[in-house]
């Protein structure tokens, strides 16, 4: 039984798609489906024309003819994210043809490619295609490098292929098994793009899996054990603190949140040194709340099951750290994840209780549902003690964040303009959406306590996300650049906007930005 459980974990967290890059012409290829990218012509006259002019390159005359005929009949427009499956076309050794639009080739971005590839993956999934080949030569010639193109296409397919059916007893094995990227010229930059995409997708999908597992099957100790297991064979060092250690390390605020649960907390510490010891590390901190019932300030029952995702910040940090280690980046990084449940057991925090954090600051717990800040604060104090170059924390911290920005943009808070620029650049390069939010002394004032130094609830109205950020700021040394990312709106159910994310389930938001941030270091 224990053995069975182990195997199922391994199977569901590993990518089983075999990806290869070959130098070949399409005539020699054997595959269930061939994916061809097309773009739109964009001159004024062409835009006005009754039937769109679609550009297709790097494919056989027969495929070109098929595309023009489909354009003529209105089946294809070449618009970005359009993916049309033509069944049983039998061009050379391929059975079906999938034509994917990229929009206008001019100004094509990596993210458009990633999303368009994801639309191809949706067709692959719905037609239960086992092996697919991508005609890389068909991707319109643009300013994007071969590495960027290969990475974006591969990520689009691999991220879109993720599904969570671990607990269905009648699992159907009908997913994509083999993906072949076919190019007439294969070089190092294609290979690099492919490798990067494989690592990033694997780590994002692993992080999604951590998030998708329900509370009873992703407890703090399971989260820690899975991290240790996933880091095997890499240079990522993982140490795990148990409840006694958390207590002796004076993390009284974090500990207090865990007391209402029968599950013991864990503090997961990850370290990777890819640069000289003299180089200060980047420190990532993530909220690992494996189930948030609200505690004594209990949440309404409708939708409470979604609070299994309250560890997505922690999962993002774990995914980021694994990817950095697997990509062997030349940086030093530390990842910290306080992991606990928030439950209303007999020893739980009660409204009005006063707890003491690792830096000695006292906090009134005026709402036990504002627990994320009570576990992150101790982790942030520990992070500062490591003297990092920068701290980035990520958390499903406030419902107010989802109200403010919805499920596309992740709100982030920092008072450091230089750091903000670096974050914006990393997000843009990775194809994620972030939005800077205000953080001022006014927000900090609202977090002062009546009977203790701080309250975990704002005394003011509104700005719930900014006041939460201002609370966290009280635990970060002023001279360390710091930013806080609130992924409450973007951590799950984002597939309506981003085609490579699941419609329902964890998205893996912010991991790609965090990895890119380390790459840019
Ligand atoms: N985990 C929640 C935040 C959350 C809510 C994330 C909905 C995603 C969707 C957090 O612990 C919480 O409950 N925050 C409270 C804070 C309030 C009591 C000050 C909230 O947002 O209501
Ligand atoms: Zn809560
Ligand atoms: Zn929470």
Short mmCIF file of C-alpha atoms in Angstrom, two decimals, residues 46-485:
data_model
loop_
_atom_site.label_atom_id
_atom_site.label_comp_id
_atom_site.label_asym_id
_atom_site.label_seq_id
_atom_site.Cartn_x
_atom_site.Cartn_y
_atom_site.Cartn_z
CA UNK A 46 -4.62 42.58 -47.68
CA UNK A 47 -6.50 43.50 -44.52
CA UNK A 48 -9.41 44.68 -46.65
CA UNK A 49 -9.44 41.61 -48.91
CA UNK A 50 -12.47 39.34 -48.61
CA UNK A 51 -10.35 36.27 -47.98
CA UNK A 52 -7.26 36.67 -45.82
CA UNK A 53 -3.81 36.14 -47.26
CA UNK A 54 -2.11 33.61 -45.10
CA UNK A 55 1.64 33.19 -45.12
CA UNK A 56 3.02 29.73 -44.77
CA UNK A 57 6.66 28.86 -45.20
CA UNK A 58 9.01 25.92 -44.86
CA UNK A 59 6.43 23.26 -45.76
CA UNK A 60 5.64 21.19 -48.85
CA UNK A 61 3.65 22.52 -51.79
CA UNK A 62 0.82 20.14 -50.88
CA UNK A 63 0.49 21.65 -47.41
CA UNK A 64 0.73 25.18 -48.83
CA UNK A 65 -2.17 24.35 -51.16
CA UNK A 66 -4.21 22.94 -48.30
CA UNK A 67 -3.65 26.12 -46.28
CA UNK A 68 -4.60 28.43 -49.17
CA UNK A 69 -7.73 26.42 -49.88
CA UNK A 70 -8.74 26.60 -46.22
CA UNK A 71 -8.06 30.34 -46.20
CA UNK A 72 -10.15 30.73 -49.35
CA UNK A 73 -13.09 28.94 -47.78
CA UNK A 74 -12.81 30.93 -44.56
CA UNK A 75 -11.78 27.99 -42.41
CA UNK A 76 -8.47 29.67 -41.59
CA UNK A 77 -7.74 33.31 -40.88
CA UNK A 78 -4.22 33.05 -39.47
CA UNK A 79 -5.23 34.95 -36.34
CA UNK A 80 -3.15 34.40 -33.22
CA UNK A 81 -4.28 31.40 -31.17
CA UNK A 82 -6.43 29.97 -33.96
CA UNK A 83 -5.77 26.23 -34.21
CA UNK A 84 -7.58 24.08 -36.79
CA UNK A 85 -7.33 20.32 -36.98
CA UNK A 86 -7.63 18.74 -40.45
CA UNK A 87 -8.14 15.03 -39.98
CA UNK A 88 -6.65 12.29 -42.15
CA UNK A 89 -4.76 14.61 -44.48
CA UNK A 90 -1.86 12.12 -44.79
CA UNK A 91 0.85 14.48 -45.89
CA UNK A 92 3.92 12.24 -46.17
CA UNK A 93 4.20 10.13 -43.03
CA UNK A 94 1.85 12.24 -40.92
CA UNK A 95 -1.81 11.42 -40.34
CA UNK A 96 -3.50 14.68 -39.31
CA UNK A 97 -2.58 18.31 -39.91
CA UNK A 98 -2.94 21.05 -37.28
CA UNK A 99 -2.64 24.60 -38.56
CA UNK A 100 -1.96 27.25 -35.94
CA UNK A 101 -2.27 31.01 -36.49
CA UNK A 102 0.28 33.49 -35.16
CA UNK A 103 -1.38 36.71 -36.27
CA UNK A 104 0.87 39.23 -37.99
CA UNK A 105 4.46 38.05 -38.14
CA UNK A 106 5.70 41.56 -37.52
CA UNK A 107 6.00 42.04 -33.79
CA UNK A 108 5.48 38.35 -32.98
CA UNK A 109 6.30 37.78 -29.30
CA UNK A 110 7.47 34.68 -27.48
CA UNK A 111 4.26 34.77 -25.44
CA UNK A 112 2.07 34.71 -28.58
CA UNK A 113 4.04 31.68 -29.74
CA UNK A 114 3.66 30.02 -26.33
CA UNK A 115 -0.10 30.60 -26.33
CA UNK A 116 -0.51 29.52 -29.95
CA UNK A 117 1.45 26.32 -29.29
CA UNK A 118 -0.88 25.71 -26.34
CA UNK A 119 -3.85 25.90 -28.72
CA UNK A 120 -2.20 23.22 -30.83
CA UNK A 121 -1.83 21.17 -27.64
CA UNK A 122 -5.58 21.55 -27.00
CA UNK A 123 -6.30 20.03 -30.45
CA UNK A 124 -3.76 17.27 -29.75
CA UNK A 125 -5.51 16.52 -26.47
CA UNK A 126 -9.05 16.53 -27.86
CA UNK A 127 -8.10 14.27 -30.80
CA UNK A 128 -6.19 11.94 -28.41
CA UNK A 129 -3.07 12.25 -30.54
CA UNK A 130 -0.09 10.27 -29.17
CA UNK A 131 2.74 11.63 -31.28
CA UNK A 132 3.00 15.11 -32.75
CA UNK A 133 5.64 16.89 -34.79
CA UNK A 134 6.16 20.63 -35.02
CA UNK A 135 7.34 22.10 -38.31
CA UNK A 136 9.78 24.62 -36.83
CA UNK A 137 10.64 26.06 -40.27
CA UNK A 138 7.03 27.19 -40.59
CA UNK A 139 7.42 29.73 -37.78
CA UNK A 140 7.55 33.15 -39.40
CA UNK A 141 10.94 34.77 -39.63
CA UNK A 142 11.10 37.46 -36.96
CA UNK A 143 13.54 39.20 -34.66
CA UNK A 144 13.11 36.39 -32.11
CA UNK A 145 16.13 34.12 -31.72
CA UNK A 146 16.01 30.40 -32.50
CA UNK A 147 16.51 29.75 -28.79
CA UNK A 148 13.56 31.92 -27.76
CA UNK A 149 11.30 30.42 -30.42
CA UNK A 150 12.16 26.84 -29.50
CA UNK A 151 11.73 27.55 -25.80
CA UNK A 152 8.36 29.28 -26.20
CA UNK A 153 6.85 26.60 -28.47
CA UNK A 154 8.03 23.75 -26.25
CA UNK A 155 6.79 25.44 -23.08
CA UNK A 156 3.40 26.12 -24.69
CA UNK A 157 2.93 22.42 -25.47
CA UNK A 158 4.38 20.96 -22.27
CA UNK A 159 2.59 23.39 -19.94
CA UNK A 160 -0.71 22.80 -21.74
CA UNK A 161 -0.29 19.02 -21.52
CA UNK A 162 -0.47 19.06 -17.70
CA UNK A 163 -3.51 17.49 -16.09
CA UNK A 164 -4.38 16.34 -12.58
CA UNK A 165 -6.15 12.98 -12.54
CA UNK A 166 -4.11 11.19 -9.92
CA UNK A 167 -7.16 10.26 -7.88
CA UNK A 168 -9.40 9.04 -10.70
CA UNK A 169 -9.53 5.28 -10.54
CA UNK A 170 -10.42 4.91 -14.23
CA UNK A 171 -7.44 6.83 -15.57
CA UNK A 172 -7.29 6.85 -19.35
CA UNK A 173 -3.84 6.85 -20.81
CA UNK A 174 -4.59 8.90 -23.89
CA UNK A 175 -2.27 11.88 -23.55
CA UNK A 176 0.56 13.01 -25.82
CA UNK A 177 3.57 10.71 -25.55
CA UNK A 178 5.99 11.99 -28.12
CA UNK A 179 6.77 15.49 -29.35
CA UNK A 180 9.23 16.00 -32.19
CA UNK A 181 10.52 19.42 -33.19
CA UNK A 182 11.56 19.20 -36.82
CA UNK A 183 13.92 21.75 -38.25
CA UNK A 184 16.01 21.94 -41.44
CA UNK A 185 18.84 23.44 -39.43
CA UNK A 186 19.50 22.35 -35.90
CA UNK A 187 22.09 24.07 -33.80
CA UNK A 188 23.12 24.74 -30.20
CA UNK A 189 20.61 27.54 -29.69
CA UNK A 190 17.67 25.28 -30.65
CA UNK A 191 18.97 22.70 -28.19
CA UNK A 192 19.43 25.25 -25.42
CA UNK A 193 15.90 26.56 -25.91
CA UNK A 194 14.52 23.04 -25.76
CA UNK A 195 16.44 22.13 -22.61
CA UNK A 196 15.43 25.31 -20.81
CA UNK A 197 11.79 24.76 -21.74
CA UNK A 198 11.85 21.17 -20.54
CA UNK A 199 13.25 22.12 -17.14
CA UNK A 200 10.92 25.09 -16.70
CA UNK A 201 7.81 23.14 -17.75
CA UNK A 202 8.72 20.18 -15.57
CA UNK A 203 9.20 22.42 -12.53
CA UNK A 204 6.06 24.50 -13.18
CA UNK A 205 4.06 21.28 -13.61
CA UNK A 206 5.56 19.83 -10.42
CA UNK A 207 4.57 22.98 -8.57
CA UNK A 208 1.03 22.77 -10.02
CA UNK A 209 0.80 19.19 -8.83
CA UNK A 210 1.81 20.23 -5.29
CA UNK A 211 -1.00 22.82 -5.45
CA UNK A 212 -3.63 20.53 -6.94
CA UNK A 213 -3.27 17.83 -4.31
CA UNK A 214 -5.96 18.28 -1.66
CA UNK A 215 -5.16 19.22 1.95
CA UNK A 216 -5.26 15.66 3.27
CA UNK A 217 -2.74 14.56 0.66
CA UNK A 218 -0.48 17.62 0.73
CA UNK A 219 0.15 18.25 4.41
CA UNK A 220 3.18 20.26 5.60
CA UNK A 221 5.17 17.05 6.06
CA UNK A 222 4.21 15.68 2.63
CA UNK A 223 5.17 19.02 1.06
CA UNK A 224 8.58 18.85 2.76
CA UNK A 225 9.10 15.17 1.85
CA UNK A 226 8.20 15.77 -1.80
CA UNK A 227 10.65 18.69 -1.92
CA UNK A 228 13.44 16.55 -0.53
CA UNK A 229 12.60 13.80 -3.05
CA UNK A 230 12.41 16.17 -6.02
CA UNK A 231 15.79 17.71 -5.16
CA UNK A 232 17.59 14.32 -5.24
CA UNK A 233 20.28 14.25 -7.91
CA UNK A 234 20.51 18.05 -8.10
CA UNK A 235 22.79 20.44 -6.22
CA UNK A 236 19.82 21.81 -4.30
CA UNK A 237 20.32 21.26 -0.56
CA UNK A 238 17.08 20.88 1.38
CA UNK A 239 16.78 20.91 5.16
CA UNK A 240 13.49 20.61 6.98
CA UNK A 241 12.75 21.96 10.46
CA UNK A 242 10.12 20.22 12.55
CA UNK A 243 7.81 21.77 15.16
CA UNK A 244 10.37 21.58 18.00
CA UNK A 245 12.99 23.33 15.87
CA UNK A 246 10.53 26.01 14.76
CA UNK A 247 9.74 26.64 18.43
CA UNK A 248 13.38 26.72 19.53
CA UNK A 249 14.15 29.09 16.64
CA UNK A 250 11.63 31.49 18.22
CA UNK A 251 9.27 31.59 15.27
CA UNK A 252 6.38 32.20 17.66
CA UNK A 253 4.09 33.79 15.11
CA UNK A 254 4.43 30.96 12.56
CA UNK A 255 4.13 28.35 15.32
CA UNK A 256 0.92 29.91 16.66
CA UNK A 257 -0.86 29.41 13.33
CA UNK A 258 -0.03 25.70 13.35
CA UNK A 259 -1.41 25.01 16.84
CA UNK A 260 -5.04 24.60 15.78
CA UNK A 261 -4.16 21.63 13.59
CA UNK A 262 -3.29 18.00 14.24
CA UNK A 263 -0.68 18.29 11.48
CA UNK A 264 2.71 19.56 12.60
CA UNK A 265 4.27 22.49 10.73
CA UNK A 266 7.47 22.33 8.71
CA UNK A 267 9.97 25.01 7.73
CA UNK A 268 11.56 24.08 4.41
CA UNK A 269 14.99 25.60 3.75
CA UNK A 270 16.49 25.21 0.27
CA UNK A 271 19.94 26.36 -0.79
CA UNK A 272 21.73 26.32 -4.09
CA UNK A 273 25.19 27.76 -4.69
CA UNK A 274 26.06 28.18 -8.35
CA UNK A 275 28.29 31.23 -7.90
CA UNK A 276 31.26 32.23 -5.76
CA UNK A 277 30.63 32.16 -2.01
CA UNK A 278 31.26 35.91 -1.90
CA UNK A 279 28.19 36.58 -4.06
CA UNK A 280 25.14 37.43 -1.95
CA UNK A 281 22.15 35.16 -2.57
CA UNK A 282 18.72 35.95 -3.96
CA UNK A 283 16.21 34.81 -1.36
CA UNK A 284 12.73 33.55 -2.29
CA UNK A 285 10.08 33.10 0.41
CA UNK A 286 6.69 31.42 -0.21
CA UNK A 287 3.51 30.94 1.83
CA UNK A 288 3.00 27.19 2.31
CA UNK A 289 -0.46 27.13 3.91
CA UNK A 290 -1.54 23.59 2.98
CA UNK A 291 -5.14 24.26 4.01
CA UNK A 292 -6.68 27.52 5.19
CA UNK A 293 -10.00 27.01 6.98
CA UNK A 294 -9.67 30.50 8.45
CA UNK A 295 -9.14 29.05 11.94
CA UNK A 296 -11.45 30.36 14.68
CA UNK A 297 -12.39 33.25 12.33
CA UNK A 298 -13.67 30.43 10.14
CA UNK A 299 -14.36 30.95 6.44
CA UNK A 300 -17.81 30.42 4.90
CA UNK A 301 -18.11 26.84 3.58
CA UNK A 302 -18.94 27.77 -0.02
CA UNK A 303 -15.71 27.49 -1.99
CA UNK A 304 -13.63 26.67 1.07
CA UNK A 305 -12.20 23.65 -0.80
CA UNK A 306 -10.19 26.13 -2.89
CA UNK A 307 -8.09 26.88 0.18
CA UNK A 308 -6.04 23.77 -0.63
CA UNK A 309 -4.29 26.17 -3.04
CA UNK A 310 -3.13 28.38 -0.20
CA UNK A 311 0.34 26.82 -0.47
CA UNK A 312 0.83 27.90 -4.09
CA UNK A 313 3.33 30.60 -3.04
CA UNK A 314 5.41 27.93 -1.30
CA UNK A 315 5.02 25.61 -4.29
CA UNK A 316 6.20 28.45 -6.56
CA UNK A 317 9.35 28.86 -4.49
CA UNK A 318 9.98 25.10 -4.55
CA UNK A 319 9.47 25.00 -8.35
CA UNK A 320 11.75 28.01 -8.82
CA UNK A 321 14.54 26.53 -6.69
CA UNK A 322 14.37 23.16 -8.48
CA UNK A 323 14.51 24.85 -11.89
CA UNK A 324 17.47 27.03 -10.93
CA UNK A 325 19.36 23.97 -9.71
CA UNK A 326 18.47 21.88 -12.78
CA UNK A 327 19.46 24.70 -15.13
CA UNK A 328 22.70 25.02 -13.15
CA UNK A 329 22.43 28.81 -13.12
CA UNK A 330 25.50 30.68 -11.91
CA UNK A 331 23.74 32.28 -8.96
CA UNK A 332 23.41 31.72 -5.24
CA UNK A 333 19.82 31.32 -4.07
CA UNK A 334 17.94 30.48 -0.89
CA UNK A 335 14.32 29.33 -0.80
CA UNK A 336 12.23 29.41 2.39
CA UNK A 337 8.78 27.89 2.82
CA UNK A 338 6.91 28.02 6.14
CA UNK A 339 4.35 25.23 5.81
CA UNK A 340 1.31 24.70 8.04
CA UNK A 341 -2.44 24.21 8.14
CA UNK A 342 -4.74 26.89 9.57
CA UNK A 343 -7.39 25.01 11.57
CA UNK A 344 -9.72 25.82 14.48
CA UNK A 345 -8.53 23.09 16.91
CA UNK A 346 -8.54 23.58 20.72
CA UNK A 347 -5.04 25.14 20.80
CA UNK A 348 -5.73 27.46 17.87
CA UNK A 349 -5.08 31.20 17.93
CA UNK A 350 -8.10 33.08 19.31
CA UNK A 351 -9.01 36.59 18.16
CA UNK A 352 -7.18 39.01 20.44
CA UNK A 353 -4.31 36.60 21.23
CA UNK A 354 -0.88 38.20 21.22
CA UNK A 355 2.04 36.31 19.68
CA UNK A 356 5.75 37.15 19.46
CA UNK A 357 7.68 36.89 16.19
CA UNK A 358 11.34 35.87 15.78
CA UNK A 359 12.54 39.50 15.84
CA UNK A 360 10.73 40.12 19.15
CA UNK A 361 7.87 42.16 17.70
CA UNK A 362 4.48 41.44 19.26
CA UNK A 363 1.32 40.98 17.19
CA UNK A 364 -2.37 40.98 18.07
CA UNK A 365 -4.16 38.26 16.13
CA UNK A 366 -7.41 40.10 15.53
CA UNK A 367 -8.49 37.80 12.71
CA UNK A 368 -7.16 34.25 12.60
CA UNK A 369 -7.89 34.12 8.86
CA UNK A 370 -5.15 36.69 8.21
CA UNK A 371 -2.65 33.91 8.91
CA UNK A 372 -0.42 34.17 5.82
CA UNK A 373 1.31 37.26 7.20
CA UNK A 374 1.77 35.46 10.54
CA UNK A 375 3.85 32.71 8.94
CA UNK A 376 5.69 34.82 6.34
CA UNK A 377 6.91 37.36 8.91
CA UNK A 378 9.06 34.81 10.75
CA UNK A 379 10.39 33.49 7.44
CA UNK A 380 11.24 37.06 6.35
CA UNK A 381 13.14 37.70 9.60
CA UNK A 382 15.14 34.53 8.98
CA UNK A 383 15.66 35.57 5.35
CA UNK A 384 17.17 38.91 6.44
CA UNK A 385 19.57 37.11 8.78
CA UNK A 386 21.05 35.38 5.70
CA UNK A 387 22.15 38.82 4.42
CA UNK A 388 20.72 38.32 0.92
CA UNK A 389 21.11 40.71 -2.01
CA UNK A 390 17.35 40.76 -2.46
CA UNK A 391 14.22 39.08 -1.05
CA UNK A 392 11.18 38.18 -3.16
CA UNK A 393 8.20 36.70 -1.34
CA UNK A 394 5.11 35.16 -2.93
CA UNK A 395 1.78 34.33 -1.33
CA UNK A 396 -1.93 33.80 -1.89
CA UNK A 397 -2.27 36.50 0.72
CA UNK A 398 -5.48 38.47 0.26
CA UNK A 399 -8.85 38.01 -1.43
CA UNK A 400 -8.67 41.76 -2.06
CA UNK A 401 -5.88 41.17 -4.57
CA UNK A 402 -8.15 39.03 -6.75
CA UNK A 403 -10.83 41.73 -6.55
CA UNK A 404 -8.37 44.47 -7.55
CA UNK A 405 -6.58 42.78 -10.45
CA UNK A 406 -8.48 39.62 -11.41
CA UNK A 407 -6.72 36.48 -12.60
CA UNK A 408 -4.22 37.74 -15.18
CA UNK A 409 -1.96 40.23 -13.41
CA UNK A 410 -0.08 39.39 -10.24
CA UNK A 411 0.10 42.45 -7.98
CA UNK A 412 3.49 43.16 -6.46
CA UNK A 413 4.63 45.63 -3.86
CA UNK A 414 8.01 47.24 -3.39
CA UNK A 415 9.28 50.69 -2.49
CA UNK A 416 12.46 50.05 -4.48
CA UNK A 417 12.25 51.48 -8.03
CA UNK A 418 15.38 49.69 -9.24
CA UNK A 419 14.01 46.37 -8.06
CA UNK A 420 10.68 47.17 -9.68
CA UNK A 421 12.42 47.62 -13.05
CA UNK A 422 14.17 44.27 -12.67
CA UNK A 423 10.87 42.60 -11.82
CA UNK A 424 9.06 44.18 -14.79
CA UNK A 425 11.85 43.04 -17.12
CA UNK A 426 11.87 39.48 -15.80
CA UNK A 427 8.08 39.22 -16.07
CA UNK A 428 8.07 40.57 -19.61
CA UNK A 429 10.82 38.22 -20.75
CA UNK A 430 9.07 35.22 -19.22
CA UNK A 431 5.65 36.13 -20.64
CA UNK A 432 3.92 36.72 -17.30
CA UNK A 433 1.86 39.72 -16.22
CA UNK A 434 2.67 41.75 -13.11
CA UNK A 435 1.33 45.07 -11.87
CA UNK A 436 2.97 47.32 -9.30
CA UNK A 437 0.72 48.26 -6.38
CA UNK A 438 1.12 51.10 -3.87
CA UNK A 439 2.88 50.62 -0.56
CA UNK A 440 3.18 53.69 1.66
CA UNK A 441 3.58 54.83 5.26
CA UNK A 442 -0.21 55.28 5.37
CA UNK A 443 -0.68 51.55 4.87
CA UNK A 444 1.95 50.81 7.53
CA UNK A 445 0.19 53.07 10.04
CA UNK A 446 -3.03 51.06 9.67
CA UNK A 447 -1.26 47.93 10.92
CA UNK A 448 -0.29 49.28 14.36
CA UNK A 449 -1.68 47.30 17.29
CA UNK A 450 -3.73 48.55 20.25
CA UNK A 451 -2.16 46.28 22.89
CA UNK A 452 0.83 44.94 20.91
CA UNK A 453 3.30 46.43 18.41
CA UNK A 454 1.25 45.34 15.42
CA UNK A 455 -2.19 44.00 14.54
CA UNK A 456 -2.64 41.40 11.81
CA UNK A 457 -5.77 43.32 10.71
CA UNK A 458 -5.85 46.79 9.25
CA UNK A 459 -7.58 49.48 11.34
CA UNK A 460 -8.55 51.24 8.12
CA UNK A 461 -11.05 50.41 5.40
CA UNK A 462 -10.05 48.94 2.03
CA UNK A 463 -6.54 48.49 0.55
CA UNK A 464 -6.45 45.01 2.11
CA UNK A 465 -3.59 43.87 -0.10
CA UNK A 466 -1.44 46.95 0.50
CA UNK A 467 -1.93 46.87 4.27
CA UNK A 468 -0.97 43.16 4.26
CA UNK A 469 2.19 44.09 2.35
CA UNK A 470 2.85 46.90 4.84
CA UNK A 471 2.58 44.37 7.69
CA UNK A 472 5.18 42.12 6.04
CA UNK A 473 7.45 45.12 5.47
CA UNK A 474 7.80 45.50 9.27
CA UNK A 475 9.85 42.27 9.26
CA UNK A 476 12.31 43.19 6.49
CA UNK A 477 15.55 45.12 7.13
CA UNK A 478 15.35 48.52 5.46
CA UNK A 479 18.63 48.08 3.58
CA UNK A 480 17.60 44.84 1.83
CA UNK A 481 15.72 45.29 -1.47
CA UNK A 482 12.43 43.44 -1.05
CA UNK A 483 9.27 42.81 -3.06
CA UNK A 484 6.08 40.97 -2.16
CA UNK A 485 3.94 39.21 -4.82
#
